[in-house]
PDB file of C-alpha atoms and ligand atoms in Angstrom:
ATOM      1  CA  MET A   1      85.720  80.479  89.340  1.00 83.00           C
ATOM      2  CA  LYS A   2      87.784  77.456  88.430  1.00 88.00           C
ATOM      3  CA  ILE A   3      91.474  78.314  88.634  1.00 92.00           C
ATOM      4  CA  HIS A   4      93.508  76.597  85.927  1.00 91.00           C
ATOM      5  CA  SER A   5      96.641  78.676  86.061  1.00 92.00           C
ATOM      6  CA  VAL A   6      98.158  81.456  88.085  1.00 93.00           C
ATOM      7  CA  GLU A   7     101.421  83.119  87.235  1.00 91.00           C
ATOM      8  CA  PHE A   8     103.375  86.015  88.671  1.00 90.00           C
ATOM      9  CA  ILE A   9     103.997  88.445  85.816  1.00 92.00           C
ATOM     10  CA  THR A  10     105.877  91.485  87.069  1.00 91.00           C
ATOM     11  CA  SER A  11     106.286  94.138  89.747  1.00 91.00           C
ATOM     12  CA  ALA A  12     105.734  97.562  88.201  1.00 93.00           C
ATOM     13  CA  PRO A  13     106.970 100.822  89.747  1.00 91.00           C
ATOM     14  CA  SER A  14     104.457 102.944  87.816  1.00 93.00           C
ATOM     15  CA  LEU A  15     101.610 102.920  85.315  1.00 95.00           C
ATOM     16  CA  GLU A  16     104.183 102.954  82.496  1.00 94.00           C
ATOM     17  CA  GLY A  17     105.765  99.774  83.813  1.00 95.00           C
ATOM     18  CA  CYS A  18     102.498  97.807  83.845  1.00 97.00           C
ATOM     19  CA  PRO A  19     102.075  94.884  81.453  1.00 97.00           C
ATOM     20  CA  SER A  20     100.270  95.461  78.184  1.00 97.00           C
ATOM     21  CA  PRO A  21      96.580  95.914  79.087  1.00 96.00           C
ATOM     22  CA  ASP A  22      95.370  92.864  77.218  1.00 96.00           C
ATOM     23  CA  TRP A  23      93.051  91.455  79.863  1.00 98.00           C
ATOM     24  CA  PRO A  24      90.514  92.803  82.332  1.00 98.00           C
ATOM     25  CA  GLU A  25      92.045  93.618  85.684  1.00 98.00           C
ATOM     26  CA  ILE A  26      91.092  93.604  89.356  1.00 98.00           C
ATOM     27  CA  ALA A  27      93.248  95.366  91.948  1.00 98.00           C
ATOM     28  CA  PHE A  28      93.418  94.779  95.697  1.00 98.00           C
ATOM     29  CA  ALA A  29      93.978  97.730  98.005  1.00 97.00           C
ATOM     30  CA  GLY A  30      93.996  98.628 101.661  1.00 96.00           C
ATOM     31  CA  ARG A  31      96.241  99.701 104.457  1.00 94.00           C
ATOM     32  CA  SER A  32      99.471  97.907 105.040  1.00 89.00           C
ATOM     33  CA  ASN A  33      99.011  94.573 106.837  1.00 91.00           C
ATOM     34  CA  VAL A  34      95.237  94.491 106.260  1.00 95.00           C
ATOM     35  CA  GLY A  35      95.605  91.134 104.505  1.00 95.00           C
ATOM     36  CA  LYS A  36      95.658  91.899 100.753  1.00 94.00           C
ATOM     37  CA  SER A  37      98.261  89.314  99.819  1.00 91.00           C
ATOM     38  CA  SER A  38      96.681  86.662 102.040  1.00 93.00           C
ATOM     39  CA  LEU A  39      93.279  87.283 100.484  1.00 96.00           C
ATOM     40  CA  ILE A  40      94.703  87.002  96.959  1.00 95.00           C
ATOM     41  CA  ASN A  41      96.424  83.712  97.826  1.00 93.00           C
ATOM     42  CA  CYS A  42      93.158  82.474  99.292  1.00 94.00           C
ATOM     43  CA  LEU A  43      91.109  83.426  96.189  1.00 96.00           C
ATOM     44  CA  LEU A  44      93.664  81.787  93.931  1.00 94.00           C
ATOM     45  CA  GLN A  45      94.177  78.735  96.147  1.00 87.00           C
ATOM     46  CA  ARG A  46      97.923  79.264  96.022  1.00 78.00           C
ATOM     47  CA  ARG A  47      99.360  79.418  99.490  1.00 71.00           C
ATOM     48  CA  GLY A  48     102.721  80.969  98.811  1.00 70.00           C
ATOM     49  CA  LEU A  49     102.075  82.775  95.535  1.00 71.00           C
ATOM     50  CA  VAL A  50     101.911  86.300  96.886  1.00 69.00           C
ATOM     51  CA  ARG A  51     104.374  87.142  99.564  1.00 67.00           C
ATOM     52  CA  THR A  52     102.697  87.839 102.882  1.00 62.00           C
ATOM     53  CA  SER A  53     104.416  88.971 106.011  1.00 55.00           C
ATOM     54  CA  SER A  54     103.942  90.124 109.526  1.00 52.00           C
ATOM     55  CA  THR A  55     106.217  93.056 108.731  1.00 53.00           C
ATOM     56  CA  PRO A  56     103.955  95.710 107.217  1.00 50.00           C
ATOM     57  CA  GLY A  57     104.886  97.685 104.176  1.00 48.00           C
ATOM     58  CA  ARG A  58     106.920  95.047 102.370  1.00 50.00           C
ATOM     59  CA  THR A  59     105.041  95.172  99.095  1.00 60.00           C
ATOM     60  CA  GLN A  60     105.879  98.520  97.571  1.00 81.00           C
ATOM     61  CA  LEU A  61     105.265  97.942  93.893  1.00 89.00           C
ATOM     62  CA  LEU A  62     102.259  97.082  91.711  1.00 93.00           C
ATOM     63  CA  ASN A  63     102.433  93.271  91.615  1.00 92.00           C
ATOM     64  CA  PHE A  64     100.750  91.615  88.635  1.00 94.00           C
ATOM     65  CA  PHE A  65      99.430  88.054  88.512  1.00 94.00           C
ATOM     66  CA  ALA A  66      97.858  86.359  85.506  1.00 96.00           C
ATOM     67  CA  VAL A  67      94.829  84.243  86.336  1.00 96.00           C
ATOM     68  CA  ASN A  68      93.749  81.624  83.772  1.00 95.00           C
ATOM     69  CA  GLN A  69      95.632  83.595  81.101  1.00 96.00           C
ATOM     70  CA  SER A  70      92.625  85.907  80.907  1.00 97.00           C
ATOM     71  CA  LEU A  71      92.542  88.186  83.967  1.00 97.00           C
ATOM     72  CA  PHE A  72      95.089  90.259  85.872  1.00 98.00           C
ATOM     73  CA  PHE A  73      95.081  90.497  89.640  1.00 97.00           C
ATOM     74  CA  VAL A  74      97.119  93.397  91.002  1.00 96.00           C
ATOM     75  CA  ASP A  75      98.353  93.469  94.580  1.00 94.00           C
ATOM     76  CA  LEU A  76      98.663  97.210  95.251  1.00 94.00           C
ATOM     77  CA  PRO A  77     101.146  98.525  97.793  1.00 90.00           C
ATOM     78  CA  GLY A  78      99.501  99.159 101.142  1.00 89.00           C
ATOM     79  CA  TYR A  79      99.085 102.637 102.566  1.00 88.00           C
ATOM     80  CA  GLY A  80      99.398 103.929 106.080  1.00 81.00           C
ATOM     81  CA  PHE A  81     102.720 102.437 106.968  1.00 69.00           C
ATOM     82  CA  ALA A  82     104.204 105.185 109.126  1.00 62.00           C
ATOM     83  CA  LYS A  83     107.597 103.529 109.423  1.00 63.00           C
ATOM     84  CA  ALA A  84     108.229 103.243 105.695  1.00 65.00           C
ATOM     85  CA  PRO A  85     111.139 105.372 104.480  1.00 68.00           C
ATOM     86  CA  ARG A  86     109.989 108.848 103.487  1.00 68.00           C
ATOM     87  CA  GLN A  87     110.985 108.250  99.865  1.00 66.00           C
ATOM     88  CA  VAL A  88     108.729 105.221  99.720  1.00 68.00           C
ATOM     89  CA  ARG A  89     105.793 107.083 101.252  1.00 70.00           C
ATOM     90  CA  ALA A  90     106.282 110.038  98.887  1.00 76.00           C
ATOM     91  CA  GLY A  91     106.304 107.722  95.894  1.00 83.00           C
ATOM     92  CA  TRP A  92     103.197 105.801  96.889  1.00 86.00           C
ATOM     93  CA  GLN A  93     100.575 108.382  96.036  1.00 87.00           C
ATOM     94  CA  PRO A  94     101.655 109.204  92.448  1.00 91.00           C
ATOM     95  CA  MET A  95     102.238 105.508  91.745  1.00 92.00           C
ATOM     96  CA  VAL A  96      98.848 104.348  92.959  1.00 93.00           C
ATOM     97  CA  GLN A  97      96.867 107.371  91.820  1.00 93.00           C
ATOM     98  CA  GLY A  98      98.542 107.227  88.392  1.00 95.00           C
ATOM     99  CA  TYR A  99      97.610 103.581  88.153  1.00 96.00           C
ATOM    100  CA  LEU A 100      93.989 104.100  89.245  1.00 96.00           C
ATOM    101  CA  ARG A 101      93.489 107.017  86.863  1.00 95.00           C
ATOM    102  CA  GLY A 102      95.330 105.601  83.885  1.00 96.00           C
ATOM    103  CA  ARG A 103      94.724 101.874  83.809  1.00 97.00           C
ATOM    104  CA  THR A 104      91.980 101.570  81.234  1.00 96.00           C
ATOM    105  CA  THR A 105      91.370  97.853  81.773  1.00 97.00           C
ATOM    106  CA  LEU A 106      90.811  98.187  85.530  1.00 98.00           C
ATOM    107  CA  CYS A 107      87.364  96.699  86.176  1.00 98.00           C
ATOM    108  CA  GLY A 108      87.276  97.073  89.913  1.00 98.00           C
ATOM    109  CA  VAL A 109      89.175  97.514  93.140  1.00 98.00           C
ATOM    110  CA  VAL A 110      88.694  95.123  96.028  1.00 98.00           C
ATOM    111  CA  TRP A 111      89.083  97.485  98.986  1.00 98.00           C
ATOM    112  CA  LEU A 112      89.974  95.834 102.278  1.00 98.00           C
ATOM    113  CA  LEU A 113      89.208  97.042 105.783  1.00 98.00           C
ATOM    114  CA  ASP A 114      90.233  95.290 108.995  1.00 97.00           C
ATOM    115  CA  ALA A 115      87.281  94.059 111.040  1.00 97.00           C
ATOM    116  CA  ARG A 116      88.955  95.273 114.227  1.00 96.00           C
ATOM    117  CA  ARG A 117      89.791  98.819 113.229  1.00 94.00           C
ATOM    118  CA  ASP A 118      87.988 102.072 112.566  1.00 94.00           C
ATOM    119  CA  PRO A 119      88.575 103.243 108.994  1.00 96.00           C
ATOM    120  CA  SER A 120      91.568 105.595 109.099  1.00 94.00           C
ATOM    121  CA  ASP A 121      91.879 108.978 107.388  1.00 92.00           C
ATOM    122  CA  GLU A 122      93.966 107.197 104.755  1.00 92.00           C
ATOM    123  CA  ASP A 123      91.235 104.628 104.201  1.00 95.00           C
ATOM    124  CA  LEU A 124      88.703 107.405 103.676  1.00 96.00           C
ATOM    125  CA  GLN A 125      91.092 109.333 101.425  1.00 93.00           C
ATOM    126  CA  PHE A 126      91.570 106.225  99.315  1.00 95.00           C
ATOM    127  CA  LEU A 127      87.830 105.694  99.050  1.00 97.00           C
ATOM    128  CA  ASP A 128      87.536 109.324  97.875  1.00 95.00           C
ATOM    129  CA  TRP A 129      89.976 108.626  95.044  1.00 94.00           C
ATOM    130  CA  LEU A 130      88.030 105.570  94.010  1.00 96.00           C
ATOM    131  CA  GLU A 131      84.834 107.600  93.973  1.00 96.00           C
ATOM    132  CA  GLU A 132      86.449 110.522  92.095  1.00 93.00           C
ATOM    133  CA  ASN A 133      87.700 108.088  89.454  1.00 93.00           C
ATOM    134  CA  GLN A 134      84.384 106.244  89.423  1.00 95.00           C
ATOM    135  CA  THR A 135      86.324 103.033  89.909  1.00 96.00           C
ATOM    136  CA  PRO A 136      83.927 100.204  90.720  1.00 97.00           C
ATOM    137  CA  THR A 137      84.705  99.358  94.337  1.00 98.00           C
ATOM    138  CA  ILE A 138      84.213  96.024  96.074  1.00 98.00           C
ATOM    139  CA  PRO A 139      84.480  96.688  99.813  1.00 98.00           C
ATOM    140  CA  VAL A 140      85.612  93.788 101.982  1.00 98.00           C
ATOM    141  CA  ILE A 141      85.892  93.494 105.740  1.00 98.00           C
ATOM    142  CA  THR A 142      88.594  90.984 106.432  1.00 98.00           C
ATOM    143  CA  LYS A 143      89.980  89.117 109.460  1.00 98.00           C
ATOM    144  CA  VAL A 144      86.416  88.582 110.684  1.00 98.00           C
ATOM    145  CA  ASP A 145      87.686  85.482 112.516  1.00 98.00           C
ATOM    146  CA  LYS A 146      89.446  87.800 114.956  1.00 98.00           C
ATOM    147  CA  ILE A 147      86.260  89.102 116.615  1.00 97.00           C
ATOM    148  CA  SER A 148      82.985  87.709 117.906  1.00 96.00           C
ATOM    149  CA  ARG A 149      79.808  87.758 115.868  1.00 93.00           C
ATOM    150  CA  ASN A 150      78.303  90.487 118.068  1.00 95.00           C
ATOM    151  CA  ALA A 151      81.392  92.619 117.922  1.00 96.00           C
ATOM    152  CA  LEU A 152      81.349  92.195 114.151  1.00 96.00           C
ATOM    153  CA  GLN A 153      77.818  93.611 113.891  1.00 96.00           C
ATOM    154  CA  ASN A 154      78.928  96.676 115.857  1.00 96.00           C
ATOM    155  CA  ARG A 155      82.039  97.090 113.739  1.00 96.00           C
ATOM    156  CA  LEU A 156      79.955  96.807 110.588  1.00 97.00           C
ATOM    157  CA  SER A 157      77.733  99.652 111.804  1.00 97.00           C
ATOM    158  CA  VAL A 158      80.703 101.889 112.589  1.00 97.00           C
ATOM    159  CA  ILE A 159      82.429 101.081 109.307  1.00 98.00           C
ATOM    160  CA  SER A 160      79.236 101.671 107.348  1.00 98.00           C
ATOM    161  CA  ARG A 161      78.657 105.009 109.068  1.00 97.00           C
ATOM    162  CA  THR A 162      82.209 106.312 108.598  1.00 97.00           C
ATOM    163  CA  THR A 163      82.518 105.223 104.965  1.00 97.00           C
ATOM    164  CA  GLY A 164      78.980 106.169 103.968  1.00 97.00           C
ATOM    165  CA  LEU A 165      78.629 102.746 102.310  1.00 97.00           C
ATOM    166  CA  SER A 166      75.616 100.669 103.182  1.00 97.00           C
ATOM    167  CA  LYS A 167      76.257  97.561 105.292  1.00 97.00           C
ATOM    168  CA  ASP A 168      75.079  95.137 102.659  1.00 97.00           C
ATOM    169  CA  LEU A 169      77.799  96.293 100.263  1.00 97.00           C
ATOM    170  CA  PHE A 170      80.523  94.750 102.427  1.00 98.00           C
ATOM    171  CA  THR A 171      81.707  91.201 101.896  1.00 98.00           C
ATOM    172  CA  LEU A 172      82.869  89.584 105.128  1.00 98.00           C
ATOM    173  CA  PHE A 173      86.079  87.627 104.684  1.00 98.00           C
ATOM    174  CA  SER A 174      88.398  85.363 106.655  1.00 98.00           C
ATOM    175  CA  VAL A 175      91.427  83.590 105.280  1.00 97.00           C
ATOM    176  CA  PRO A 176      91.829  80.920 108.003  1.00 97.00           C
ATOM    177  CA  GLN A 177      88.089  80.247 108.197  1.00 97.00           C
ATOM    178  CA  ARG A 178      87.645  80.479 104.428  1.00 96.00           C
ATOM    179  CA  ILE A 179      84.693  82.821 104.735  1.00 97.00           C
ATOM    180  CA  GLY A 180      83.596  84.954 101.792  1.00 98.00           C
ATOM    181  CA  ILE A 181      85.551  83.303  98.990  1.00 97.00           C
ATOM    182  CA  SER A 182      82.681  82.403  96.657  1.00 97.00           C
ATOM    183  CA  GLU A 183      80.811  85.681  97.386  1.00 98.00           C
ATOM    184  CA  LEU A 184      83.899  87.690  96.532  1.00 98.00           C
ATOM    185  CA  TRP A 185      84.551  85.710  93.344  1.00 98.00           C
ATOM    186  CA  GLU A 186      80.988  86.413  92.237  1.00 98.00           C
ATOM    187  CA  LEU A 187      81.454  90.149  92.762  1.00 98.00           C
ATOM    188  CA  ILE A 188      84.771  90.058  90.911  1.00 98.00           C
ATOM    189  CA  GLU A 189      83.226  88.191  87.993  1.00 97.00           C
ATOM    190  CA  SER A 190      80.327  90.670  87.826  1.00 98.00           C
ATOM    191  CA  ALA A 191      82.737  93.615  87.866  1.00 98.00           C
ATOM    192  CA  VAL A 192      84.696  92.040  85.016  1.00 97.00           C
ATOM    193  CA  ALA A 193      81.523  91.269  83.063  1.00 97.00           C
ATOM    194  CA  ALA A 194      80.266  94.855  83.521  1.00 96.00           C
ATOM    195  CA  ASN A 195      83.483  96.272  82.065  1.00 88.00           C
ATOM    196  CA  THR A 196      84.213  94.031  79.121  1.00 79.00           C
TER     197      THR A 196
HETATM  198  N1  GTP B   1      93.376  85.893 111.533  1.00 76.81           N
HETATM  199  C1  GTP B   1      93.555  86.339 110.295  1.00 76.81           C
HETATM  200  N2  GTP B   1      94.773  86.805 109.911  1.00 76.81           N
HETATM  201  C2  GTP B   1      94.915  87.269 108.648  1.00 76.81           C
HETATM  202  C3  GTP B   1      93.829  87.284 107.732  1.00 76.81           C
HETATM  203  N3  GTP B   1      94.283  87.818 106.572  1.00 76.81           N
HETATM  204  C4  GTP B   1      95.585  88.112 106.771  1.00 76.81           C
HETATM  205  N4  GTP B   1      95.983  87.797 108.018  1.00 76.81           N
HETATM  206  C5  GTP B   1      97.338  87.995 108.602  1.00 76.81           C
HETATM  207  O1  GTP B   1      97.654  89.380 108.580  1.00 76.81           O
HETATM  208  C6  GTP B   1      99.046  89.597 108.317  1.00 76.81           C
HETATM  209  C7  GTP B   1      99.224  90.508 107.125  1.00 76.81           C
HETATM  210  O2  GTP B   1      98.737  89.856 105.963  1.00 76.81           O
HETATM  211  P1  GTP B   1      99.240  90.243 104.496  1.00 76.81           P
HETATM  212  O3  GTP B   1      98.404  89.455 103.570  1.00 76.81           O
HETATM  213  O4  GTP B   1     100.716  90.141 104.388  1.00 76.81           O
HETATM  214  O5  GTP B   1      98.815  91.783 104.460  1.00 76.81           O
HETATM  215  P2  GTP B   1      99.048  92.852 103.274  1.00 76.81           P
HETATM  216  O6  GTP B   1      97.863  93.724 103.244  1.00 76.81           O
HETATM  217  O7  GTP B   1      99.405  92.139 102.019  1.00 76.81           O
HETATM  218  O8  GTP B   1     100.300  93.668 103.839  1.00 76.81           O
HETATM  219  P3  GTP B   1     101.354  94.583 102.990  1.00 76.81           P
HETATM  220  O9  GTP B   1     101.763  93.808 101.788  1.00 76.81           O
HETATM  221  O10 GTP B   1     102.473  94.795 103.971  1.00 76.81           O
HETATM  222  O11 GTP B   1     100.646  95.852 102.673  1.00 76.81           O
HETATM  223  C8  GTP B   1      99.651  88.211 108.119  1.00 76.81           C
HETATM  224  O12 GTP B   1     100.244  87.818 109.333  1.00 76.81           O
HETATM  225  C9  GTP B   1      98.443  87.344 107.775  1.00 76.81           C
HETATM  226  O13 GTP B   1      98.610  85.993 108.153  1.00 76.81           O
HETATM  227  C10 GTP B   1      92.548  86.784 108.173  1.00 76.81           C
HETATM  228  O14 GTP B   1      91.539  86.751 107.449  1.00 76.81           O
HETATM  229  N5  GTP B   1      92.486  86.335 109.456  1.00 76.81           N
HETATM  230 MG1   MG B   2     101.060  92.271 100.826  1.00 76.81          MG
END
């Protein structure tokens, strides 16, 4: 995908606050700190576009970006941040579930897992929602630069077993090593094409 323009549009607190659904949309989800914002910056070749941080749980709204004036990218708030204020944690589920259920132009969710971690209960719960909603899901294992090739094969087996998703469905990704960018773009473009 050739990126001509990228623009931050808005941060929405709920489905009702989302921009008018004029374009197909791809959302990015995963536990807090998994690397959603970094991956979006990497796909869009804009280093500082989406705020990333080493402090988990900073992005607590639905953040909309316009890509080429024809596609929305949505950086969803991460789950599993135990230290977030209770109010924030309580608000997360209705916000994200409302969005997933109600956003008619949502073509797919890029779902990120950390190469070094076992999928958590929250990861599996989130995958259940995606499956219940029949939301096309693009699973990604990110931060693959953090472990050896052998370790990665083992992690892929564990992740595949716990999620019930076959190994070949996962796209391996690394921001610093720029692994997976064109593969992921292809999957995103297919998801958009299948839904428009
Ligand atoms: N080594 C390595 N580090 C990464 C990679 N992707 C992200 N990181 C780092 O992981 C940390 C968290 O990244 P973010 O992109 O802010 O994660 P996030 O999922 O947006 O986090 P929240 O917005 O808090 O939910 C940052 O320090 C990133 O630099 C990767 O592929 N490899
Ligand atoms: Mg983020």
